[in-house]
Structures are given as structure tokens and as C-alpha cells.
């Protein structure tokens, strides 16, 4: 496994350059293919950023819509959950992506349905029973996984076959950046538009973005389905989860992703309480969360410039330990300046870790279930992140740093488990085509 395996795989994948116009081949044909890949990646980044900005900002828009109109915090929380909780259904709506002759149409339809349902939910609020608004928002939330993990599953085919490892890893840096944009720009855009116009206008702007993403997805290069007409070969959700559970690298990808997501979810919660023990104004908590967000945006840029190298299984363990180092620095920080730097560093390291998990999903998932694997991991990550937020909220009442300590210990334990598992149970594990 590792670099030796990548080298052997390269010989299998490489094919002679295709003939161009007039029977020319070689460098000209390779340049043309590289140009097409570059154009495809540019369209991918635009479409993914639009879709993830809509998905990342929607819950903030819903909460602001309710609270600004005098609604209760409970109602705001329930309606916000209506758009986030259905992400857990992602694995059950992912199979059509692997079954489809043209997966672009499935994702584009999901973007359009997301835009329509979000618009309906926003416009019916206050003019129809809350259950109607909740159902509309739940319909939008059900499409969310296809806007996140679903779109990511298109990237490997756009970039090229696995031997183009450096190109694949650089493209994964772009993909991580679109998630960072969605998680940072989305809520910021909503906050700005809510202040300038209204929360309704902010939510409708997100819906327009999701609709535009549908057009961008349809402009992505077409990739032929892997099932070659044999739809019975595509696994069902339960079978896909069983495949993940018995495939060592994918299993480790899942639990490392979940534990790291649970741990870093504590950072925004503890930021508010850290200001008290650091002796600064509570409002400066925004500086800490902004530093973490900036780190999440800076990390992908570094991955684009210096693509990750090596086996994803090993990379995930090493970068997870990097996240541990970041959390430890935040926990032991003696001053506000150091804490800001530690938040930014943790964001950068988390972005690197996320890129390594994308590489693992790409290189270890079987081609016939790649879409489902991407979405299964994304759904479990969201679930774990939500649990981490709730856990941090309860633990900060005991000690401010306790959620961070629990998180870094949990990640450390997961890395140890993954290392032991690889050392003693990884014999014969291979990268799946």
C-alpha cells in the first residue's frame, strides 16, 4: 500500500494519448485534455461554491427570519432543525446518483428543488401554519447532501484518473475551499443582507444562488455511469454502509472524520467563554471564530499550492494529530493574541485534514458506490458535528476548556485506534478502483 501501490496503479490506468483532429496525438492531445480539465474544474468550483453558500447560510437565514419577526427561540430552533436534520437522510437519497445515466441531472434537480423549497418555506412563514413552513424547509434540507457530498463525488472524473495524483490532490484543495466559502461566506452574506434589507431577502438570495448552481452543474463535463447498464450492481444504502464498515481505509475515514468534526465543533462555543477567562470583551469572540474561519479558507489555498502527497490513510492520522496540537494550543493559550493564532492554526489544520478525507473517499471507494460513500461520510460528519456542538454547550458549564480537552483526547484515541488497526489488521487492504 502507499506510494508503491500508487505506482503500480499508474501502469494500469495510463493509456496512449487520444488522437486529435487530423490524427495528431501526443503533446497537443494532452494539452487539449488538460485545458478541458481546467475548464471543468473552474465550472465545478463556481457551481460548488454557489450550492454550498446556499446550504451553509440557510439555517442562519431561517433563524433570523423567525427571531426578527418576534417568533420564539424554540420555533427558530425547530425550523432551523427542519433544514439541517434531513441531511441525515443523505445516504438514502444518494443511490439515484450512482444509478443515473447522467449524475449531473440528479444534482441539478436537487439544486432546483432546494431553491424552490427554501423559497416556499420563507414566503409561507407567518402566512401559513408553521408546519407548512417546516415541511418546505425539510424538503430543502433533504436535498442538502446532494449539494455537498453529491457534488464532491463528481470531482474525480472531472480531474482525471487516479495516476494524476498531484492534480487530484490540488483539485481537492479547491473543493475544500468551496466548503470553507459555504460555511463562512454563506452566514456572513445572510447577516449582511438581513441588516441592509431583511432576512427574507437574504434567504431568497440564497435560493437564487442554489438555482444558479443547478445551471453550473449541468455545464460540468459528462461522465459515463460506472454500472454500464447493470443497475443491480449498484449497492443499496445499507449494503454501502456495510461495505464501509468492512473496508479498513473507508472505516477509518469515517470514524476519524466523525471524531475530528465532533471535536472542532467545540471551538465556536468555547470562543464566547474563552473571552471571559482571557479578560477581554465578550464581543471579541467574533474575532476568534473569524480567525478559525479564515484558517479554514487559508488551508485549502496551501493544499492547492502544495498538494498533499502520500497515502490518504496515513495522511488522515497525521493531520488529525495536527488538529490535536491546535486544540491543545487553544486550551493552554495564555493570552488573547495566542488564542487568535491558535484558532487560525486549528482552522488551517482542519482544512488539511478535510482534504485528506476527500482523497481517501476518492481513492478507496469503489467506483460503483462512490457517490453513496461520499454522502454517507458527509452525513455522518454533520451528525457528529451537531453532537459536538451540543456536547460543548453542556460541558462549558463545568469548565470552559473541558470541551476542548475532551475533543483532543477523543481525536488522539481515534488516531491510536486507527494506527493499531492499520498495523495489525491492514494486511491485504488495497485501494479500490
Tab-separated table of C-alpha atoms in Angstrom:
chain	number	residue	atom	x	y	z
A	1	UNK	CA	0.000	0.000	0.000
A	2	UNK	CA	1.110	3.663	-0.253
A	3	UNK	CA	3.414	5.074	-2.911
A	4	UNK	CA	4.371	1.631	-4.208
A	5	UNK	CA	0.718	0.810	-4.796
A	6	UNK	CA	0.128	4.141	-6.489
A	7	UNK	CA	2.990	3.400	-8.865
A	8	UNK	CA	1.563	0.018	-9.806
A	9	UNK	CA	-1.882	1.518	-10.251
A	10	UNK	CA	-0.433	4.138	-12.558
A	11	UNK	CA	0.600	1.474	-15.075
A	12	UNK	CA	-2.937	0.104	-15.178
A	13	UNK	CA	-4.634	3.443	-15.722
A	14	UNK	CA	-2.277	5.037	-18.238
A	15	UNK	CA	-3.435	4.886	-21.849
A	16	UNK	CA	-1.939	6.269	-25.044
A	17	UNK	CA	-2.894	9.844	-25.887
A	18	UNK	CA	-6.121	10.016	-27.852
A	19	UNK	CA	-5.930	11.037	-31.462
A	20	UNK	CA	-6.824	14.601	-32.186
A	21	UNK	CA	-8.024	16.274	-35.348
A	22	UNK	CA	-6.161	15.002	-38.355
A	23	UNK	CA	-4.823	12.021	-36.454
A	24	UNK	CA	-2.419	14.065	-34.323
A	25	UNK	CA	-1.554	12.792	-30.926
A	26	UNK	CA	0.947	13.279	-28.139
A	27	UNK	CA	1.602	16.661	-26.582
A	28	UNK	CA	-1.179	18.516	-28.443
A	29	UNK	CA	-3.747	15.943	-27.366
A	30	UNK	CA	-2.507	16.091	-23.765
A	31	UNK	CA	-2.663	19.892	-23.738
A	32	UNK	CA	-6.233	19.794	-25.047
A	33	UNK	CA	-7.254	17.347	-22.334
A	34	UNK	CA	-5.566	19.487	-19.675
A	35	UNK	CA	-7.428	22.538	-20.984
A	36	UNK	CA	-10.753	20.719	-20.794
A	37	UNK	CA	-9.992	19.542	-17.267
A	38	UNK	CA	-9.056	23.079	-16.253
A	39	UNK	CA	-12.303	24.472	-17.651
A	40	UNK	CA	-14.269	21.695	-15.983
A	41	UNK	CA	-12.615	22.376	-12.625
A	42	UNK	CA	-13.333	26.116	-12.908
A	43	UNK	CA	-17.020	25.419	-13.580
A	44	UNK	CA	-17.026	22.917	-10.733
A	45	UNK	CA	-15.646	25.448	-8.241
A	46	UNK	CA	-18.264	28.055	-9.207
A	47	UNK	CA	-21.170	25.594	-9.028
A	48	UNK	CA	-19.989	24.023	-5.760
A	49	UNK	CA	-19.366	27.405	-4.105
A	50	UNK	CA	-22.854	28.633	-5.045
A	51	UNK	CA	-24.541	25.464	-3.807
A	52	UNK	CA	-22.602	25.308	-0.546
A	53	UNK	CA	-23.069	29.010	0.169
A	54	UNK	CA	-26.823	28.430	-0.060
A	55	UNK	CA	-26.641	25.357	2.155
A	56	UNK	CA	-24.302	26.999	4.661
A	57	UNK	CA	-26.323	30.179	5.067
A	58	UNK	CA	-29.863	28.802	5.009
A	59	UNK	CA	-30.145	27.879	8.681
A	60	UNK	CA	-28.883	31.319	9.742
A	61	UNK	CA	-31.430	32.958	7.448
A	62	UNK	CA	-34.256	30.870	8.897
A	63	UNK	CA	-33.288	31.654	12.493
A	64	UNK	CA	-33.016	35.384	11.739
A	65	UNK	CA	-36.332	35.323	9.896
A	66	UNK	CA	-38.121	33.903	12.926
A	67	UNK	CA	-36.417	35.942	15.630
A	68	UNK	CA	-36.634	39.267	13.767
A	69	UNK	CA	-40.387	38.852	13.392
A	70	UNK	CA	-40.915	38.234	17.103
A	71	UNK	CA	-41.026	34.437	16.940
A	72	UNK	CA	-39.821	32.395	19.887
A	73	UNK	CA	-36.382	30.907	20.154
A	74	UNK	CA	-37.961	27.475	20.301
A	75	UNK	CA	-39.710	27.988	16.967
A	76	UNK	CA	-36.494	29.317	15.445
A	77	UNK	CA	-34.636	26.232	16.640
A	78	UNK	CA	-37.287	23.839	15.359
A	79	UNK	CA	-37.438	25.438	11.908
A	80	UNK	CA	-33.646	25.592	11.785
A	81	UNK	CA	-33.548	21.876	12.587
A	82	UNK	CA	-36.030	21.244	9.787
A	83	UNK	CA	-33.408	22.336	7.277
A	84	UNK	CA	-30.384	20.700	8.931
A	85	UNK	CA	-31.681	17.394	10.340
A	86	UNK	CA	-32.756	15.945	6.929
A	87	UNK	CA	-29.085	15.906	5.913
A	88	UNK	CA	-29.060	12.610	7.828
A	89	UNK	CA	-31.267	11.172	5.069
A	90	UNK	CA	-28.468	11.805	2.587
A	91	UNK	CA	-27.415	8.169	2.184
A	92	UNK	CA	-30.975	7.228	1.285
A	93	UNK	CA	-31.262	9.842	-1.462
A	94	UNK	CA	-27.747	9.185	-2.774
A	95	UNK	CA	-28.367	5.911	-4.617
A	96	UNK	CA	-30.069	7.596	-7.611
A	97	UNK	CA	-26.784	9.452	-8.132
A	98	UNK	CA	-24.917	6.183	-8.713
A	99	UNK	CA	-27.831	4.724	-10.702
A	100	UNK	CA	-28.304	7.676	-13.039
A	101	UNK	CA	-27.025	7.678	-16.609
A	102	UNK	CA	-26.154	11.331	-16.090
A	103	UNK	CA	-25.496	12.235	-12.453
A	104	UNK	CA	-25.389	15.936	-13.307
A	105	UNK	CA	-29.151	15.947	-13.829
A	106	UNK	CA	-29.773	14.446	-10.383
A	107	UNK	CA	-27.636	17.074	-8.655
A	108	UNK	CA	-29.071	19.914	-10.753
A	109	UNK	CA	-32.606	18.784	-9.915
A	110	UNK	CA	-31.648	18.733	-6.226
A	111	UNK	CA	-30.321	22.308	-6.505
A	112	UNK	CA	-33.567	23.478	-8.140
A	113	UNK	CA	-35.724	21.676	-5.569
A	114	UNK	CA	-33.614	23.173	-2.777
A	115	UNK	CA	-34.135	26.663	-4.216
A	116	UNK	CA	-37.876	26.132	-4.668
A	117	UNK	CA	-38.455	24.579	-1.240
A	118	UNK	CA	-36.376	27.246	0.545
A	119	UNK	CA	-38.336	29.978	-1.238
A	120	UNK	CA	-41.634	28.332	-0.307
A	121	UNK	CA	-40.583	27.952	3.320
A	122	UNK	CA	-39.528	31.584	3.618
A	123	UNK	CA	-42.569	33.027	1.873
A	124	UNK	CA	-45.067	30.890	3.803
A	125	UNK	CA	-43.636	31.816	7.203
A	126	UNK	CA	-46.161	33.949	9.035
A	127	UNK	CA	-48.785	33.440	6.324
A	128	UNK	CA	-49.431	29.717	6.789
A	129	UNK	CA	-49.251	27.247	9.687
A	130	UNK	CA	-45.715	26.683	10.926
A	131	UNK	CA	-45.963	23.020	9.926
A	132	UNK	CA	-46.247	24.060	6.261
A	133	UNK	CA	-43.088	26.147	6.571
A	134	UNK	CA	-41.357	23.293	8.387
A	135	UNK	CA	-42.235	20.766	5.685
A	136	UNK	CA	-40.951	23.077	2.959
A	137	UNK	CA	-37.691	23.609	4.804
A	138	UNK	CA	-37.386	19.860	5.428
A	139	UNK	CA	-37.729	19.264	1.680
A	140	UNK	CA	-34.863	21.690	1.101
A	141	UNK	CA	-32.772	20.007	3.792
A	142	UNK	CA	-33.295	16.595	2.186
A	143	UNK	CA	-31.594	17.925	-0.947
A	144	UNK	CA	-28.672	19.327	1.068
A	145	UNK	CA	-26.473	16.193	0.927
A	146	UNK	CA	-26.508	16.262	-2.862
A	147	UNK	CA	-25.269	19.873	-2.742
A	148	UNK	CA	-22.331	18.836	-0.540
A	149	UNK	CA	-21.099	15.253	-0.825
A	150	UNK	CA	-23.034	14.666	-4.035
A	151	UNK	CA	-21.209	17.407	-5.906
A	152	UNK	CA	-17.861	16.285	-4.460
A	153	UNK	CA	-18.385	12.822	-5.933
A	154	UNK	CA	-18.254	14.393	-9.425
A	155	UNK	CA	-14.758	15.808	-8.927
A	156	UNK	CA	-12.577	12.702	-9.532
A	157	UNK	CA	-13.993	12.161	-13.015
A	158	UNK	CA	-13.593	15.842	-13.893
A	159	UNK	CA	-9.951	15.993	-12.866
A	160	UNK	CA	-8.871	12.718	-14.435
A	161	UNK	CA	-7.862	9.171	-13.434
A	162	UNK	CA	-6.076	8.356	-10.208
A	163	UNK	CA	-2.494	8.394	-11.599
A	164	UNK	CA	-2.817	12.185	-11.897
A	165	UNK	CA	-2.354	12.170	-8.147
A	166	UNK	CA	-0.922	15.664	-7.764
A	167	UNK	CA	-3.718	17.099	-9.915
A	168	UNK	CA	-6.345	15.205	-7.906
A	169	UNK	CA	-4.980	16.463	-4.599
A	170	UNK	CA	-4.753	20.062	-5.840
A	171	UNK	CA	-8.378	19.858	-7.039
A	172	UNK	CA	-9.399	18.551	-3.621
A	173	UNK	CA	-7.901	21.728	-2.177
A	174	UNK	CA	-10.292	23.709	-4.380
A	175	UNK	CA	-13.149	21.507	-3.153
A	176	UNK	CA	-12.266	22.155	0.485
A	177	UNK	CA	-12.189	25.865	-0.338
A	178	UNK	CA	-15.777	25.742	-1.602
A	179	UNK	CA	-16.851	24.194	1.705
A	180	UNK	CA	-14.992	26.962	3.525
A	181	UNK	CA	-16.725	29.560	1.369
A	182	UNK	CA	-20.092	27.973	2.075
A	183	UNK	CA	-19.517	27.864	5.820
A	184	UNK	CA	-18.067	31.369	6.059
A	185	UNK	CA	-19.483	33.457	3.221
A	186	UNK	CA	-22.978	31.967	3.484
A	187	UNK	CA	-23.717	33.072	7.064
A	188	UNK	CA	-21.845	36.367	6.545
A	189	UNK	CA	-23.864	37.151	3.434
A	190	UNK	CA	-27.088	36.379	5.274
A	191	UNK	CA	-26.105	38.611	8.197
A	192	UNK	CA	-25.215	41.480	5.857
A	193	UNK	CA	-28.353	41.237	3.699
A	194	UNK	CA	-30.549	40.831	6.775
A	195	UNK	CA	-29.200	44.093	8.149
A	196	UNK	CA	-29.366	46.001	4.863
A	197	UNK	CA	-32.707	44.646	3.601
A	198	UNK	CA	-34.370	41.789	5.515
A	199	UNK	CA	-33.869	38.121	6.445
A	200	UNK	CA	-36.453	37.221	3.790
A	201	UNK	CA	-34.366	38.914	1.110
A	202	UNK	CA	-31.262	37.123	2.410
A	203	UNK	CA	-32.950	33.721	2.202
A	204	UNK	CA	-34.254	34.440	-1.290
A	205	UNK	CA	-30.744	35.435	-2.375
A	206	UNK	CA	-29.525	32.027	-1.213
A	207	UNK	CA	-32.322	30.375	-3.188
A	208	UNK	CA	-31.224	32.237	-6.307
A	209	UNK	CA	-27.678	31.023	-5.700
A	210	UNK	CA	-28.858	27.414	-5.442
A	211	UNK	CA	-30.806	27.815	-8.677
A	212	UNK	CA	-27.717	29.216	-10.405
A	213	UNK	CA	-25.720	26.264	-9.086
A	214	UNK	CA	-28.077	23.943	-10.967
A	215	UNK	CA	-27.056	25.576	-14.236
A	216	UNK	CA	-23.396	25.344	-13.279
A	217	UNK	CA	-23.702	21.620	-12.516
A	218	UNK	CA	-25.245	20.949	-15.928
A	219	UNK	CA	-22.216	22.640	-17.531
A	220	UNK	CA	-19.826	20.177	-15.897
A	221	UNK	CA	-18.229	17.576	-18.184
A	222	UNK	CA	-20.349	14.479	-18.744
A	223	UNK	CA	-19.062	11.301	-17.119
A	224	UNK	CA	-20.410	7.914	-18.130
A	225	UNK	CA	-22.056	5.817	-15.371
A	226	UNK	CA	-19.882	3.118	-13.855
A	227	UNK	CA	-22.617	0.476	-13.738
A	228	UNK	CA	-22.524	0.068	-17.569
A	229	UNK	CA	-26.240	-0.631	-17.676
A	230	UNK	CA	-26.236	-3.184	-14.847
A	231	UNK	CA	-28.217	-1.195	-12.287
A	232	UNK	CA	-28.438	-4.211	-9.977
A	233	UNK	CA	-24.694	-3.819	-9.351
A	234	UNK	CA	-25.274	-0.533	-7.517
A	235	UNK	CA	-25.394	-1.158	-3.778
A	236	UNK	CA	-28.317	-0.094	-1.609
A	237	UNK	CA	-27.699	2.291	1.323
A	238	UNK	CA	-27.448	-0.454	3.940
A	239	UNK	CA	-25.102	-2.512	1.795
A	240	UNK	CA	-22.946	0.555	1.169
A	241	UNK	CA	-22.662	1.195	4.903
A	242	UNK	CA	-21.723	-2.469	5.411
A	243	UNK	CA	-19.073	-2.102	2.703
A	244	UNK	CA	-17.645	0.930	4.500
A	245	UNK	CA	-17.641	-0.950	7.811
A	246	UNK	CA	-15.671	-3.911	6.457
A	247	UNK	CA	-13.235	-1.910	4.305
A	248	UNK	CA	-10.436	-0.789	6.609
A	249	UNK	CA	-9.414	2.502	4.939
A	250	UNK	CA	-13.040	3.608	4.498
A	251	UNK	CA	-13.913	2.604	8.054
A	252	UNK	CA	-11.025	4.657	9.379
A	253	UNK	CA	-12.045	7.559	7.149
A	254	UNK	CA	-15.490	7.541	8.734
A	255	UNK	CA	-14.547	7.412	12.389
A	256	UNK	CA	-11.641	9.829	12.096
A	257	UNK	CA	-13.879	12.269	10.201
A	258	UNK	CA	-16.618	11.980	12.808
A	259	UNK	CA	-14.345	12.399	15.830
A	260	UNK	CA	-12.498	15.382	14.384
A	261	UNK	CA	-15.835	17.011	13.423
A	262	UNK	CA	-17.148	16.465	16.945
A	263	UNK	CA	-14.003	17.997	18.442
A	264	UNK	CA	-13.678	21.155	16.313
A	265	UNK	CA	-17.404	21.847	16.761
A	266	UNK	CA	-16.494	22.995	20.265
A	267	UNK	CA	-14.438	25.946	19.009
A	268	UNK	CA	-17.277	28.413	18.246
A	269	UNK	CA	-18.994	27.525	21.535
A	270	UNK	CA	-15.899	27.895	23.681
A	271	UNK	CA	-14.917	31.155	21.930
A	272	UNK	CA	-17.620	33.022	23.821
A	273	UNK	CA	-16.485	31.666	27.187
A	274	UNK	CA	-12.752	31.984	26.441
A	275	UNK	CA	-13.091	35.767	26.320
A	276	UNK	CA	-14.063	35.749	29.990
A	277	UNK	CA	-11.012	33.865	31.215
A	278	UNK	CA	-8.725	35.858	28.879
A	279	UNK	CA	-10.050	39.132	30.274
A	280	UNK	CA	-11.339	40.613	27.016
A	281	UNK	CA	-14.737	41.879	25.893
A	282	UNK	CA	-17.323	39.166	25.013
A	283	UNK	CA	-17.779	40.749	21.579
A	284	UNK	CA	-14.217	39.751	20.687
A	285	UNK	CA	-15.395	36.140	20.490
A	286	UNK	CA	-16.251	37.040	16.893
A	287	UNK	CA	-12.530	37.595	16.286
A	288	UNK	CA	-11.791	34.030	17.397
A	289	UNK	CA	-14.470	32.472	15.199
A	290	UNK	CA	-13.370	34.669	12.286
A	291	UNK	CA	-9.783	33.512	12.774
A	292	UNK	CA	-10.928	29.892	12.653
A	293	UNK	CA	-12.960	30.592	9.506
A	294	UNK	CA	-10.006	32.359	7.908
A	295	UNK	CA	-7.872	29.330	8.699
A	296	UNK	CA	-10.420	27.099	7.003
A	297	UNK	CA	-10.101	29.282	3.897
A	298	UNK	CA	-6.312	29.592	4.035
A	299	UNK	CA	-5.718	25.851	4.415
A	300	UNK	CA	-7.206	24.929	1.011
A	301	UNK	CA	-5.025	27.554	-0.680
A	302	UNK	CA	-1.975	25.848	0.783
A	303	UNK	CA	-3.252	22.485	-0.481
A	304	UNK	CA	-3.641	23.950	-3.982
A	305	UNK	CA	-0.082	25.301	-3.968
A	306	UNK	CA	1.460	22.320	-2.168
A	307	UNK	CA	-0.800	19.287	-2.843
A	308	UNK	CA	-0.818	16.579	-0.211
A	309	UNK	CA	1.417	13.613	-1.001
A	310	UNK	CA	1.393	10.073	0.270
A	311	UNK	CA	-1.224	7.555	1.243
A	312	UNK	CA	-4.525	9.117	2.434
A	313	UNK	CA	-4.870	6.583	5.253
A	314	UNK	CA	-1.577	7.730	6.757
A	315	UNK	CA	-2.237	11.384	5.954
A	316	UNK	CA	-5.510	11.369	7.876
A	317	UNK	CA	-3.841	10.083	11.028
A	318	UNK	CA	-1.008	12.600	10.869
A	319	UNK	CA	-3.247	15.556	10.119
A	320	UNK	CA	-5.699	14.519	12.837
A	321	UNK	CA	-2.771	14.780	15.258
A	322	UNK	CA	-2.198	18.258	13.845
A	323	UNK	CA	-5.760	19.141	14.859
A	324	UNK	CA	-4.970	17.771	18.329
A	325	UNK	CA	-1.969	20.114	18.503
A	326	UNK	CA	-4.193	23.040	17.520
A	327	UNK	CA	-6.804	22.217	20.156
A	328	UNK	CA	-4.083	21.792	22.772
A	329	UNK	CA	-2.672	25.222	21.900
A	330	UNK	CA	-6.115	26.805	22.264
A	331	UNK	CA	-6.615	25.064	25.612
A	332	UNK	CA	-3.254	26.147	27.055
A	333	UNK	CA	-3.192	29.628	25.486
A	334	UNK	CA	-2.063	32.281	27.975
A	335	UNK	CA	-3.225	35.360	26.067
A	336	UNK	CA	-5.827	36.561	23.604
A	337	UNK	CA	-3.271	37.064	20.813
A	338	UNK	CA	-2.012	33.499	21.119
A	339	UNK	CA	-5.605	32.220	21.225
A	340	UNK	CA	-6.456	34.014	17.974
A	341	UNK	CA	-3.389	32.463	16.331
A	342	UNK	CA	-4.305	29.047	17.734
A	343	UNK	CA	-7.841	29.291	16.349
A	344	UNK	CA	-6.457	30.208	12.912
A	345	UNK	CA	-3.901	27.370	13.054
A	346	UNK	CA	-6.577	24.854	14.010
A	347	UNK	CA	-8.705	26.016	11.090
A	348	UNK	CA	-5.790	25.520	8.690
A	349	UNK	CA	-5.007	22.057	10.051
A	350	UNK	CA	-8.665	21.053	9.942
A	351	UNK	CA	-8.804	22.108	6.271
A	352	UNK	CA	-5.753	19.942	5.550
A	353	UNK	CA	-7.397	17.043	7.376
A	354	UNK	CA	-10.612	17.507	5.405
A	355	UNK	CA	-8.635	17.413	2.142
A	356	UNK	CA	-7.084	14.116	3.208
A	357	UNK	CA	-10.536	12.620	3.854
A	358	UNK	CA	-11.656	13.673	0.364
A	359	UNK	CA	-8.586	11.924	-1.023
A	360	UNK	CA	-9.446	8.812	0.989
A	361	UNK	CA	-13.037	8.745	-0.267
A	362	UNK	CA	-11.826	9.184	-3.838
A	363	UNK	CA	-9.101	6.569	-3.731
A	364	UNK	CA	-10.687	3.897	-1.544
A	365	UNK	CA	-14.363	3.959	-2.559
A	366	UNK	CA	-15.441	1.511	-5.268
A	367	UNK	CA	-16.494	3.366	-8.394
A	368	UNK	CA	-19.994	1.841	-8.344
A	369	UNK	CA	-20.750	3.304	-4.911
A	370	UNK	CA	-18.570	6.420	-4.860
A	371	UNK	CA	-21.491	8.847	-4.707
A	372	UNK	CA	-23.045	6.980	-1.799
A	373	UNK	CA	-19.730	6.742	0.066
A	374	UNK	CA	-19.158	10.497	-0.277
A	375	UNK	CA	-22.638	11.258	1.033
A	376	UNK	CA	-22.532	8.660	3.829
A	377	UNK	CA	-19.340	10.231	5.189
A	378	UNK	CA	-20.761	13.752	4.783
A	379	UNK	CA	-23.980	12.823	6.617
A	380	UNK	CA	-22.140	11.179	9.495
A	381	UNK	CA	-19.793	14.156	9.714
A	382	UNK	CA	-22.729	16.580	10.007
A	383	UNK	CA	-24.331	14.381	12.651
A	384	UNK	CA	-21.132	14.240	14.658
A	385	UNK	CA	-20.597	17.993	14.342
A	386	UNK	CA	-24.096	18.647	15.669
A	387	UNK	CA	-23.458	16.293	18.576
A	388	UNK	CA	-20.170	18.093	19.255
A	389	UNK	CA	-21.932	21.444	19.420
A	390	UNK	CA	-24.492	20.092	21.884
A	391	UNK	CA	-21.783	18.400	23.970
A	392	UNK	CA	-19.682	21.570	24.089
A	393	UNK	CA	-22.676	23.587	25.187
A	394	UNK	CA	-23.221	21.288	28.145
A	395	UNK	CA	-19.562	20.890	29.142
A	396	UNK	CA	-18.679	24.588	29.164
A	397	UNK	CA	-20.916	24.915	32.207
A	398	UNK	CA	-18.387	22.789	34.097
A	399	UNK	CA	-15.103	24.232	32.820
A	400	UNK	CA	-14.503	26.423	29.775
A	401	UNK	CA	-11.645	24.287	28.431
A	402	UNK	CA	-13.341	20.943	29.146
A	403	UNK	CA	-14.912	20.556	25.645
A	404	UNK	CA	-11.502	21.175	24.077
A	405	UNK	CA	-9.799	18.652	26.377
A	406	UNK	CA	-12.460	16.039	25.648
A	407	UNK	CA	-12.098	16.723	21.933
A	408	UNK	CA	-8.324	16.422	21.782
A	409	UNK	CA	-8.396	13.239	23.866
A	410	UNK	CA	-11.077	11.763	21.604
A	411	UNK	CA	-9.098	12.531	18.449
A	412	UNK	CA	-5.915	11.148	19.996
A	413	UNK	CA	-7.723	7.925	20.913
A	414	UNK	CA	-9.131	7.642	17.382
A	415	UNK	CA	-5.655	8.077	15.869
A	416	UNK	CA	-4.255	5.402	18.180
A	417	UNK	CA	-7.097	3.044	17.229
A	418	UNK	CA	-6.542	3.708	13.525
A	419	UNK	CA	-2.784	3.152	13.874
A	420	UNK	CA	-3.243	-0.133	15.740
A	421	UNK	CA	-5.858	-1.251	13.246
A	422	UNK	CA	-3.571	-0.451	10.311
A	423	UNK	CA	-0.551	-2.102	11.907
A	424	UNK	CA	-2.260	-5.364	12.849
A	425	UNK	CA	-5.355	-5.545	10.665
A	426	UNK	CA	-4.357	-3.786	7.474
A	427	UNK	CA	-2.616	-6.678	5.724
A	428	UNK	CA	-4.137	-7.204	2.297
A	429	UNK	CA	-6.097	-3.954	2.294
A	430	UNK	CA	-5.907	-2.346	-1.111
A	431	UNK	CA	-7.151	0.766	-2.823
A	432	UNK	CA	-10.354	0.040	-4.688
A	433	UNK	CA	-10.691	1.050	-8.359
